[in-house]
PDB file of C-alpha atoms and ligand atoms in Angstrom:
ATOM      1  CA  MET A   1       0.000   0.000   0.000  1.00  0.00           C
ATOM      2  CA  ARG A   2       1.541   3.282  -1.105  1.00  0.00           C
ATOM      3  CA  ARG A   3       1.094   6.195   1.300  1.00  0.00           C
ATOM      4  CA  LYS A   4      -0.458   9.209  -0.371  1.00  0.00           C
ATOM      5  CA  LEU A   5       1.697  12.313  -0.905  1.00  0.00           C
ATOM      6  CA  ALA A   6       0.296  15.845  -1.007  1.00  0.00           C
ATOM      7  CA  ALA A   7       3.053  17.998  -2.503  1.00  0.00           C
ATOM      8  CA  GLY A   8       2.939  21.766  -3.022  1.00  0.00           C
ATOM      9  CA  ASN A   9       4.995  23.586  -5.651  1.00  0.00           C
ATOM     10  CA  TRP A  10       5.113  27.305  -4.946  1.00  0.00           C
ATOM     11  CA  LYS A  11       7.026  28.066  -8.170  1.00  0.00           C
ATOM     12  CA  MET A  12       8.333  31.673  -8.165  1.00  0.00           C
ATOM     13  CA  ASN A  13       5.730  32.742  -5.609  1.00  0.00           C
ATOM     14  CA  GLY A  14       5.578  33.187  -1.882  1.00  0.00           C
ATOM     15  CA  GLY A  15       7.492  35.090   0.733  1.00  0.00           C
ATOM     16  CA  SER A  16       7.483  35.693   4.454  1.00  0.00           C
ATOM     17  CA  ALA A  17       3.679  36.131   4.577  1.00  0.00           C
ATOM     18  CA  GLU A  18       3.015  32.741   2.984  1.00  0.00           C
ATOM     19  CA  LEU A  19       5.659  31.210   5.200  1.00  0.00           C
ATOM     20  CA  THR A  20       3.796  32.449   8.274  1.00  0.00           C
ATOM     21  CA  GLU A  21       0.614  30.819   6.961  1.00  0.00           C
ATOM     22  CA  ILE A  22       2.369  27.444   7.031  1.00  0.00           C
ATOM     23  CA  ALA A  23       1.956  27.418  10.793  1.00  0.00           C
ATOM     24  CA  GLY A  24      -1.780  27.443  10.137  1.00  0.00           C
ATOM     25  CA  LEU A  25      -1.451  24.455   7.857  1.00  0.00           C
ATOM     26  CA  ILE A  26       0.498  22.523  10.464  1.00  0.00           C
ATOM     27  CA  ALA A  27      -2.103  23.436  13.107  1.00  0.00           C
ATOM     28  CA  ALA A  28      -4.975  22.355  10.833  1.00  0.00           C
ATOM     29  CA  GLN A  29      -3.408  18.955  10.119  1.00  0.00           C
ATOM     30  CA  PRO A  30      -1.072  18.065  13.007  1.00  0.00           C
ATOM     31  CA  SER A  31      -0.856  14.365  12.084  1.00  0.00           C
ATOM     32  CA  PRO A  32      -2.250  13.715   8.614  1.00  0.00           C
ATOM     33  CA  ASP A  33      -2.541  10.170   7.310  1.00  0.00           C
ATOM     34  CA  CYS A  34      -0.414  11.054   4.278  1.00  0.00           C
ATOM     35  CA  ASP A  35       2.960  12.627   3.548  1.00  0.00           C
ATOM     36  CA  VAL A  36       2.963  16.400   3.146  1.00  0.00           C
ATOM     37  CA  LEU A  37       5.629  18.324   1.243  1.00  0.00           C
ATOM     38  CA  ILE A  38       6.000  21.937   0.207  1.00  0.00           C
ATOM     39  CA  CYS A  39       8.599  23.084  -2.311  1.00  0.00           C
ATOM     40  CA  PRO A  40       9.019  26.845  -1.834  1.00  0.00           C
ATOM     41  CA  PRO A  41      11.558  29.045  -3.648  1.00  0.00           C
ATOM     42  CA  PHE A  42      15.173  28.288  -2.679  1.00  0.00           C
ATOM     43  CA  THR A  43      15.312  31.367  -0.440  1.00  0.00           C
ATOM     44  CA  LEU A  44      12.626  30.005   1.893  1.00  0.00           C
ATOM     45  CA  ILE A  45      13.796  26.400   2.242  1.00  0.00           C
ATOM     46  CA  ASP A  46      15.944  27.013   5.293  1.00  0.00           C
ATOM     47  CA  ARG A  47      13.331  29.043   7.171  1.00  0.00           C
ATOM     48  CA  MET A  48      10.497  26.705   6.245  1.00  0.00           C
ATOM     49  CA  SER A  49      12.520  23.696   7.375  1.00  0.00           C
ATOM     50  CA  GLN A  50      13.009  25.345  10.742  1.00  0.00           C
ATOM     51  CA  ALA A  51       9.295  26.212  10.980  1.00  0.00           C
ATOM     52  CA  ALA A  52       8.408  22.605  10.116  1.00  0.00           C
ATOM     53  CA  GLU A  53      10.730  21.011  12.652  1.00  0.00           C
ATOM     54  CA  GLY A  54       8.890  18.323  14.576  1.00  0.00           C
ATOM     55  CA  ALA A  55       5.795  18.785  12.389  1.00  0.00           C
ATOM     56  CA  ALA A  56       4.390  16.482   9.733  1.00  0.00           C
ATOM     57  CA  LEU A  57       5.681  18.718   6.954  1.00  0.00           C
ATOM     58  CA  ASN A  58       8.612  18.071   4.658  1.00  0.00           C
ATOM     59  CA  VAL A  59      10.317  20.756   2.629  1.00  0.00           C
ATOM     60  CA  GLY A  60      11.618  20.344  -0.893  1.00  0.00           C
ATOM     61  CA  ALA A  61      13.175  22.262  -3.761  1.00  0.00           C
ATOM     62  CA  GLN A  62      11.910  22.935  -7.288  1.00  0.00           C
ATOM     63  CA  ASP A  63      15.132  22.242  -9.166  1.00  0.00           C
ATOM     64  CA  CYS A  64      18.840  21.547  -8.727  1.00  0.00           C
ATOM     65  CA  HIS A  65      22.039  21.379 -10.761  1.00  0.00           C
ATOM     66  CA  ALA A  66      23.244  17.970 -11.920  1.00  0.00           C
ATOM     67  CA  ASN A  67      26.790  18.601 -10.698  1.00  0.00           C
ATOM     68  CA  ALA A  68      27.902  18.407  -7.091  1.00  0.00           C
ATOM     69  CA  LYS A  69      29.728  21.765  -7.152  1.00  0.00           C
ATOM     70  CA  GLY A  70      31.702  24.086  -9.360  1.00  0.00           C
ATOM     71  CA  ALA A  71      31.587  27.193 -11.527  1.00  0.00           C
ATOM     72  CA  HIS A  72      27.843  27.382 -12.199  1.00  0.00           C
ATOM     73  CA  THR A  73      26.799  30.900 -11.247  1.00  0.00           C
ATOM     74  CA  GLY A  74      23.256  31.080  -9.957  1.00  0.00           C
ATOM     75  CA  ASP A  75      22.791  27.335  -9.679  1.00  0.00           C
ATOM     76  CA  ILE A  76      22.367  25.199  -6.597  1.00  0.00           C
ATOM     77  CA  SER A  77      23.533  21.700  -5.733  1.00  0.00           C
ATOM     78  CA  VAL A  78      21.674  18.850  -4.094  1.00  0.00           C
ATOM     79  CA  ALA A  79      24.048  18.950  -1.112  1.00  0.00           C
ATOM     80  CA  MET A  80      23.237  22.653  -0.602  1.00  0.00           C
ATOM     81  CA  LEU A  81      19.522  21.879  -0.668  1.00  0.00           C
ATOM     82  CA  ALA A  82      19.964  19.054   1.819  1.00  0.00           C
ATOM     83  CA  ASP A  83      22.029  21.350   4.032  1.00  0.00           C
ATOM     84  CA  ALA A  84      19.139  23.845   4.042  1.00  0.00           C
ATOM     85  CA  GLY A  85      16.715  21.107   5.116  1.00  0.00           C
ATOM     86  CA  ALA A  86      15.216  19.903   1.829  1.00  0.00           C
ATOM     87  CA  THR A  87      14.293  16.236   1.604  1.00  0.00           C
ATOM     88  CA  SER A  88      12.952  16.189  -1.974  1.00  0.00           C
ATOM     89  CA  VAL A  89      13.649  17.902  -5.280  1.00  0.00           C
ATOM     90  CA  ILE A  90      11.241  18.389  -8.195  1.00  0.00           C
ATOM     91  CA  VAL A  91      13.041  17.724 -11.476  1.00  0.00           C
ATOM     92  CA  GLY A  92      11.886  18.227 -15.039  1.00  0.00           C
ATOM     93  CA  HIS A  93       8.827  20.352 -14.328  1.00  0.00           C
ATOM     94  CA  SER A  94       7.301  21.408 -17.650  1.00  0.00           C
ATOM     95  CA  GLU A  95       8.081  25.044 -16.846  1.00  0.00           C
ATOM     96  CA  ARG A  96      11.787  24.137 -16.532  1.00  0.00           C
ATOM     97  CA  ARG A  97      11.574  22.107 -19.731  1.00  0.00           C
ATOM     98  CA  ALA A  98       9.910  25.072 -21.525  1.00  0.00           C
ATOM     99  CA  ASP A  99      11.676  28.067 -19.910  1.00  0.00           C
ATOM    100  CA  HIS A 100      15.161  26.537 -19.739  1.00  0.00           C
ATOM    101  CA  GLY A 101      15.074  24.007 -22.549  1.00  0.00           C
ATOM    102  CA  GLU A 102      15.680  21.071 -20.221  1.00  0.00           C
ATOM    103  CA  SER A 103      15.794  17.803 -22.119  1.00  0.00           C
ATOM    104  CA  ASP A 104      15.000  14.328 -20.836  1.00  0.00           C
ATOM    105  CA  ALA A 105      18.762  13.744 -20.601  1.00  0.00           C
ATOM    106  CA  ASP A 106      19.137  16.863 -18.415  1.00  0.00           C
ATOM    107  CA  VAL A 107      16.277  15.653 -16.225  1.00  0.00           C
ATOM    108  CA  LYS A 108      17.840  12.205 -15.885  1.00  0.00           C
ATOM    109  CA  ALA A 109      21.197  13.731 -14.880  1.00  0.00           C
ATOM    110  CA  LYS A 110      19.473  15.866 -12.240  1.00  0.00           C
ATOM    111  CA  THR A 111      17.481  12.867 -11.005  1.00  0.00           C
ATOM    112  CA  GLU A 112      20.724  10.906 -10.632  1.00  0.00           C
ATOM    113  CA  ALA A 113      22.214  13.799  -8.656  1.00  0.00           C
ATOM    114  CA  VAL A 114      19.195  13.924  -6.342  1.00  0.00           C
ATOM    115  CA  LEU A 115      19.331  10.169  -5.740  1.00  0.00           C
ATOM    116  CA  ALA A 116      23.108  10.241  -5.189  1.00  0.00           C
ATOM    117  CA  GLY A 117      22.554  12.973  -2.612  1.00  0.00           C
ATOM    118  CA  GLY A 118      20.105  10.797  -0.722  1.00  0.00           C
ATOM    119  CA  LEU A 119      17.053  12.962  -1.445  1.00  0.00           C
ATOM    120  CA  THR A 120      13.748  12.030  -3.073  1.00  0.00           C
ATOM    121  CA  ALA A 121      13.414  12.967  -6.736  1.00  0.00           C
ATOM    122  CA  ILE A 122       9.997  13.973  -8.070  1.00  0.00           C
ATOM    123  CA  VAL A 123      10.290  13.513 -11.836  1.00  0.00           C
ATOM    124  CA  CYS A 124       7.682  15.417 -13.866  1.00  0.00           C
ATOM    125  CA  VAL A 125       6.262  14.353 -17.215  1.00  0.00           C
ATOM    126  CA  GLY A 126       3.287  15.531 -19.238  1.00  0.00           C
ATOM    127  CA  GLU A 127       1.945  16.106 -22.716  1.00  0.00           C
ATOM    128  CA  THR A 128       0.995  19.379 -24.413  1.00  0.00           C
ATOM    129  CA  LEU A 129      -2.516  19.977 -25.702  1.00  0.00           C
ATOM    130  CA  ALA A 130      -1.342  19.498 -29.296  1.00  0.00           C
ATOM    131  CA  GLN A 131       0.182  16.138 -28.373  1.00  0.00           C
ATOM    132  CA  ARG A 132      -3.029  15.016 -26.642  1.00  0.00           C
ATOM    133  CA  GLU A 133      -5.154  16.114 -29.575  1.00  0.00           C
ATOM    134  CA  ALA A 134      -2.843  14.212 -31.925  1.00  0.00           C
ATOM    135  CA  GLY A 135      -3.396  11.042 -29.873  1.00  0.00           C
ATOM    136  CA  GLU A 136       0.243  10.964 -28.769  1.00  0.00           C
ATOM    137  CA  THR A 137      -0.227  11.216 -24.999  1.00  0.00           C
ATOM    138  CA  LEU A 138       0.845   7.731 -23.935  1.00  0.00           C
ATOM    139  CA  ALA A 139       3.778   7.678 -26.378  1.00  0.00           C
ATOM    140  CA  VAL A 140       4.981  11.094 -25.162  1.00  0.00           C
ATOM    141  CA  ILE A 141       4.767  10.074 -21.505  1.00  0.00           C
ATOM    142  CA  ARG A 142       6.534   6.762 -22.173  1.00  0.00           C
ATOM    143  CA  ALA A 143       9.347   8.557 -24.018  1.00  0.00           C
ATOM    144  CA  GLN A 144       9.742  11.095 -21.196  1.00  0.00           C
ATOM    145  CA  LEU A 145       9.843   8.318 -18.592  1.00  0.00           C
ATOM    146  CA  ALA A 146      12.356   6.302 -20.603  1.00  0.00           C
ATOM    147  CA  GLY A 147      14.558   9.376 -21.034  1.00  0.00           C
ATOM    148  CA  SER A 148      14.233  10.866 -17.561  1.00  0.00           C
ATOM    149  CA  VAL A 149      14.129   7.950 -15.097  1.00  0.00           C
ATOM    150  CA  PRO A 150      17.507   6.305 -14.371  1.00  0.00           C
ATOM    151  CA  ALA A 151      17.696   2.540 -14.922  1.00  0.00           C
ATOM    152  CA  ASP A 152      18.561   2.001 -11.252  1.00  0.00           C
ATOM    153  CA  ALA A 153      15.859   4.261  -9.800  1.00  0.00           C
ATOM    154  CA  PRO A 154      14.625   3.090  -6.395  1.00  0.00           C
ATOM    155  CA  ALA A 155      11.072   2.553  -5.135  1.00  0.00           C
ATOM    156  CA  GLU A 156      11.372   5.843  -3.240  1.00  0.00           C
ATOM    157  CA  LEU A 157      11.275   7.741  -6.536  1.00  0.00           C
ATOM    158  CA  VAL A 158       8.178   9.840  -7.191  1.00  0.00           C
ATOM    159  CA  VAL A 159       6.787  10.548 -10.665  1.00  0.00           C
ATOM    160  CA  ALA A 160       4.334  13.383 -11.331  1.00  0.00           C
ATOM    161  CA  TYR A 161       2.048  13.313 -14.357  1.00  0.00           C
ATOM    162  CA  GLU A 162       1.241  16.910 -15.195  1.00  0.00           C
ATOM    163  CA  PRO A 163      -0.507  17.586 -18.512  1.00  0.00           C
ATOM    164  CA  VAL A 164       0.963  20.920 -19.639  1.00  0.00           C
ATOM    165  CA  TRP A 165      -2.474  22.158 -20.668  1.00  0.00           C
ATOM    166  CA  ALA A 166      -3.889  21.500 -17.166  1.00  0.00           C
ATOM    167  CA  ILE A 167      -1.238  23.483 -15.273  1.00  0.00           C
ATOM    168  CA  GLY A 168      -2.585  26.750 -13.922  1.00  0.00           C
ATOM    169  CA  THR A 169      -5.531  26.712 -16.326  1.00  0.00           C
ATOM    170  CA  GLY A 170      -8.353  25.319 -14.200  1.00  0.00           C
ATOM    171  CA  LEU A 171      -8.710  22.537 -16.776  1.00  0.00           C
ATOM    172  CA  THR A 172      -8.249  18.913 -15.737  1.00  0.00           C
ATOM    173  CA  PRO A 173      -8.340  15.673 -17.707  1.00  0.00           C
ATOM    174  CA  THR A 174     -11.292  13.396 -17.074  1.00  0.00           C
ATOM    175  CA  LEU A 175     -10.785  10.806 -14.362  1.00  0.00           C
ATOM    176  CA  GLU A 176     -10.677   8.165 -17.122  1.00  0.00           C
ATOM    177  CA  GLN A 177      -7.888  10.051 -18.890  1.00  0.00           C
ATOM    178  CA  ILE A 178      -5.905  10.304 -15.646  1.00  0.00           C
ATOM    179  CA  ALA A 179      -6.404   6.572 -14.998  1.00  0.00           C
ATOM    180  CA  GLU A 180      -5.293   5.700 -18.526  1.00  0.00           C
ATOM    181  CA  VAL A 181      -2.011   7.599 -18.150  1.00  0.00           C
ATOM    182  CA  HIS A 182      -1.299   6.450 -14.594  1.00  0.00           C
ATOM    183  CA  ASP A 183      -1.984   2.791 -15.404  1.00  0.00           C
ATOM    184  CA  ASP A 184       0.289   3.065 -18.432  1.00  0.00           C
ATOM    185  CA  MET A 185       3.042   4.790 -16.425  1.00  0.00           C
ATOM    186  CA  ARG A 186       2.898   1.954 -13.877  1.00  0.00           C
ATOM    187  CA  ALA A 187       3.173  -0.614 -16.651  1.00  0.00           C
ATOM    188  CA  ALA A 188       6.111   1.232 -18.226  1.00  0.00           C
ATOM    189  CA  LEU A 189       7.911   1.460 -14.883  1.00  0.00           C
ATOM    190  CA  VAL A 190       7.304  -2.237 -14.160  1.00  0.00           C
ATOM    191  CA  ALA A 191       8.852  -3.084 -17.537  1.00  0.00           C
ATOM    192  CA  ALA A 192      11.836  -0.794 -16.912  1.00  0.00           C
ATOM    193  CA  LEU A 193      12.548  -1.354 -13.221  1.00  0.00           C
ATOM    194  CA  GLY A 194      10.822  -4.600 -12.263  1.00  0.00           C
ATOM    195  CA  ALA A 195       7.575  -5.011 -10.388  1.00  0.00           C
ATOM    196  CA  GLU A 196       8.940  -4.737  -6.858  1.00  0.00           C
ATOM    197  CA  THR A 197      10.577  -1.339  -7.408  1.00  0.00           C
ATOM    198  CA  ALA A 198       7.940   0.032  -9.771  1.00  0.00           C
ATOM    199  CA  ASN A 199       5.047  -0.860  -7.487  1.00  0.00           C
ATOM    200  CA  GLY A 200       6.606   1.201  -4.701  1.00  0.00           C
ATOM    201  CA  ILE A 201       6.973   4.349  -6.792  1.00  0.00           C
ATOM    202  CA  ARG A 202       4.348   6.959  -6.050  1.00  0.00           C
ATOM    203  CA  LEU A 203       2.623   8.455  -9.080  1.00  0.00           C
ATOM    204  CA  LEU A 204       1.264  11.956  -8.470  1.00  0.00           C
ATOM    205  CA  TYR A 205      -1.246  13.768 -10.623  1.00  0.00           C
ATOM    206  CA  GLY A 206      -0.685  17.529 -11.078  1.00  0.00           C
ATOM    207  CA  GLY A 207      -2.568  20.276 -12.891  1.00  0.00           C
ATOM    208  CA  SER A 208      -5.350  22.398 -11.376  1.00  0.00           C
ATOM    209  CA  VAL A 209      -5.805  20.217  -8.292  1.00  0.00           C
ATOM    210  CA  LYS A 210      -7.947  21.965  -5.696  1.00  0.00           C
ATOM    211  CA  PRO A 211      -9.903  20.974  -2.578  1.00  0.00           C
ATOM    212  CA  SER A 212     -13.066  20.420  -4.644  1.00  0.00           C
ATOM    213  CA  ASN A 213     -11.552  17.865  -7.046  1.00  0.00           C
ATOM    214  CA  ALA A 214      -8.820  16.298  -4.884  1.00  0.00           C
ATOM    215  CA  ALA A 215     -10.901  13.445  -3.419  1.00  0.00           C
ATOM    216  CA  GLU A 216     -12.122  12.162  -6.785  1.00  0.00           C
ATOM    217  CA  ILE A 217      -8.613  12.367  -8.256  1.00  0.00           C
ATOM    218  CA  PHE A 218      -7.114  10.495  -5.269  1.00  0.00           C
ATOM    219  CA  ALA A 219      -9.639   7.702  -5.860  1.00  0.00           C
ATOM    220  CA  VAL A 220      -8.347   7.101  -9.409  1.00  0.00           C
ATOM    221  CA  SER A 221      -6.371   3.935 -10.163  1.00  0.00           C
ATOM    222  CA  ASN A 222      -2.620   4.378  -9.583  1.00  0.00           C
ATOM    223  CA  VAL A 223      -2.928   7.963  -8.312  1.00  0.00           C
ATOM    224  CA  ASP A 224      -0.825   8.155  -5.163  1.00  0.00           C
ATOM    225  CA  GLY A 225      -1.108  11.858  -4.479  1.00  0.00           C
ATOM    226  CA  ALA A 226      -0.912  15.267  -6.095  1.00  0.00           C
ATOM    227  CA  LEU A 227       1.574  17.932  -7.081  1.00  0.00           C
ATOM    228  CA  VAL A 228      -0.232  21.188  -6.431  1.00  0.00           C
ATOM    229  CA  GLY A 229       0.730  24.627  -7.710  1.00  0.00           C
ATOM    230  CA  GLY A 230      -1.682  27.505  -7.191  1.00  0.00           C
ATOM    231  CA  ALA A 231      -3.766  25.909  -4.437  1.00  0.00           C
ATOM    232  CA  SER A 232      -0.649  25.170  -2.353  1.00  0.00           C
ATOM    233  CA  LEU A 233      -0.073  28.900  -1.818  1.00  0.00           C
ATOM    234  CA  LYS A 234      -3.272  29.219   0.189  1.00  0.00           C
ATOM    235  CA  ALA A 235      -2.903  27.331   3.461  1.00  0.00           C
ATOM    236  CA  ALA A 236      -6.652  26.695   3.750  1.00  0.00           C
ATOM    237  CA  ASP A 237      -6.864  25.247   0.234  1.00  0.00           C
ATOM    238  CA  PHE A 238      -3.782  23.107   0.679  1.00  0.00           C
ATOM    239  CA  ALA A 239      -5.140  21.879   4.028  1.00  0.00           C
ATOM    240  CA  GLY A 240      -8.269  20.740   2.166  1.00  0.00           C
ATOM    241  CA  ILE A 241      -6.135  18.755  -0.267  1.00  0.00           C
ATOM    242  CA  VAL A 242      -4.124  17.240   2.594  1.00  0.00           C
ATOM    243  CA  GLU A 243      -7.409  16.260   4.239  1.00  0.00           C
ATOM    244  CA  ALA A 244      -8.573  14.552   1.034  1.00  0.00           C
ATOM    245  CA  ALA A 245      -5.253  12.687   0.778  1.00  0.00           C
ATOM    246  CA  SER A 246      -5.534  11.575   4.406  1.00  0.00           C
ATOM    247  CA  ALA A 247      -9.033  10.246   3.819  1.00  0.00           C
ATOM    248  CA  ALA A 248      -8.170   8.470   0.553  1.00  0.00           C
TER     249      ALA A 248
HETATM  250  P1  PGA B   1      -1.358  24.141 -10.719  1.00  0.00           P
HETATM  251  O1  PGA B   1       0.188  23.729 -10.986  1.00  0.00           O
HETATM  252  O2  PGA B   1      -1.827  23.313  -9.545  1.00  0.00           O
HETATM  253  O3  PGA B   1      -1.325  25.617 -10.413  1.00  0.00           O
HETATM  254  O4  PGA B   1      -2.107  23.808 -11.948  1.00  0.00           O
HETATM  255  C1  PGA B   1       0.619  22.415 -10.860  1.00  0.00           C
HETATM  256  C2  PGA B   1       2.108  22.327 -11.092  1.00  0.00           C
HETATM  257  O5  PGA B   1       2.621  22.942 -12.035  1.00  0.00           O
HETATM  258  O6  PGA B   1       2.818  21.616 -10.350  1.00  0.00           O
END
């Protein structure tokens, strides 16, 4: 039985005010029956980790460099993130793929760095609207998984399916469409990594998850949690999603 994961991705949003609201989230859900993670901007990781000490809240990062150290101005290593208190790193988010031209090979190298650093990698995949309309969704997701997930990935890996057209738009796939992709991702991971490892990997859905649709999404086959953008910035909304994950 895979424990559900409610993960928040603040993207380039949030500051001290949102950080203060986290105390409200912790108070609302002192011991949820799921794992809870927030990935704030780099600048807040250290302070959020301190605020979350002893609470059922883990803190993660939204990206990292593939190298351990060196002359990479403006970049950040996995060891630095761990030192600040991060336990997970999102890699290959579609906004990184689009804004920074990250390829599957880049995402795999970052995933390897995260795993080597002892942190949890959350590998993101997802099709564009044009790819879905062309009937290419499953092929696109399979190619991204094959290119981004290392051959020796452990069961602690997390994969997030985020249709690009559902991110920040209020649009979501039907529950059948989510099930189709998640079942196919599980099958692809079983073929690549073996059943024992693949069946431990948590598959998150992401894209316009909110308190009102979280419960039905968590009930879908092979959905083990959510990666939440906009709704994770409002403590009350994120608490609603955590509650749905706990009840699932
Ligand atoms: P959204 O973003 O919840 O605002 O759609 C999801 C994500 O990009 O992780």
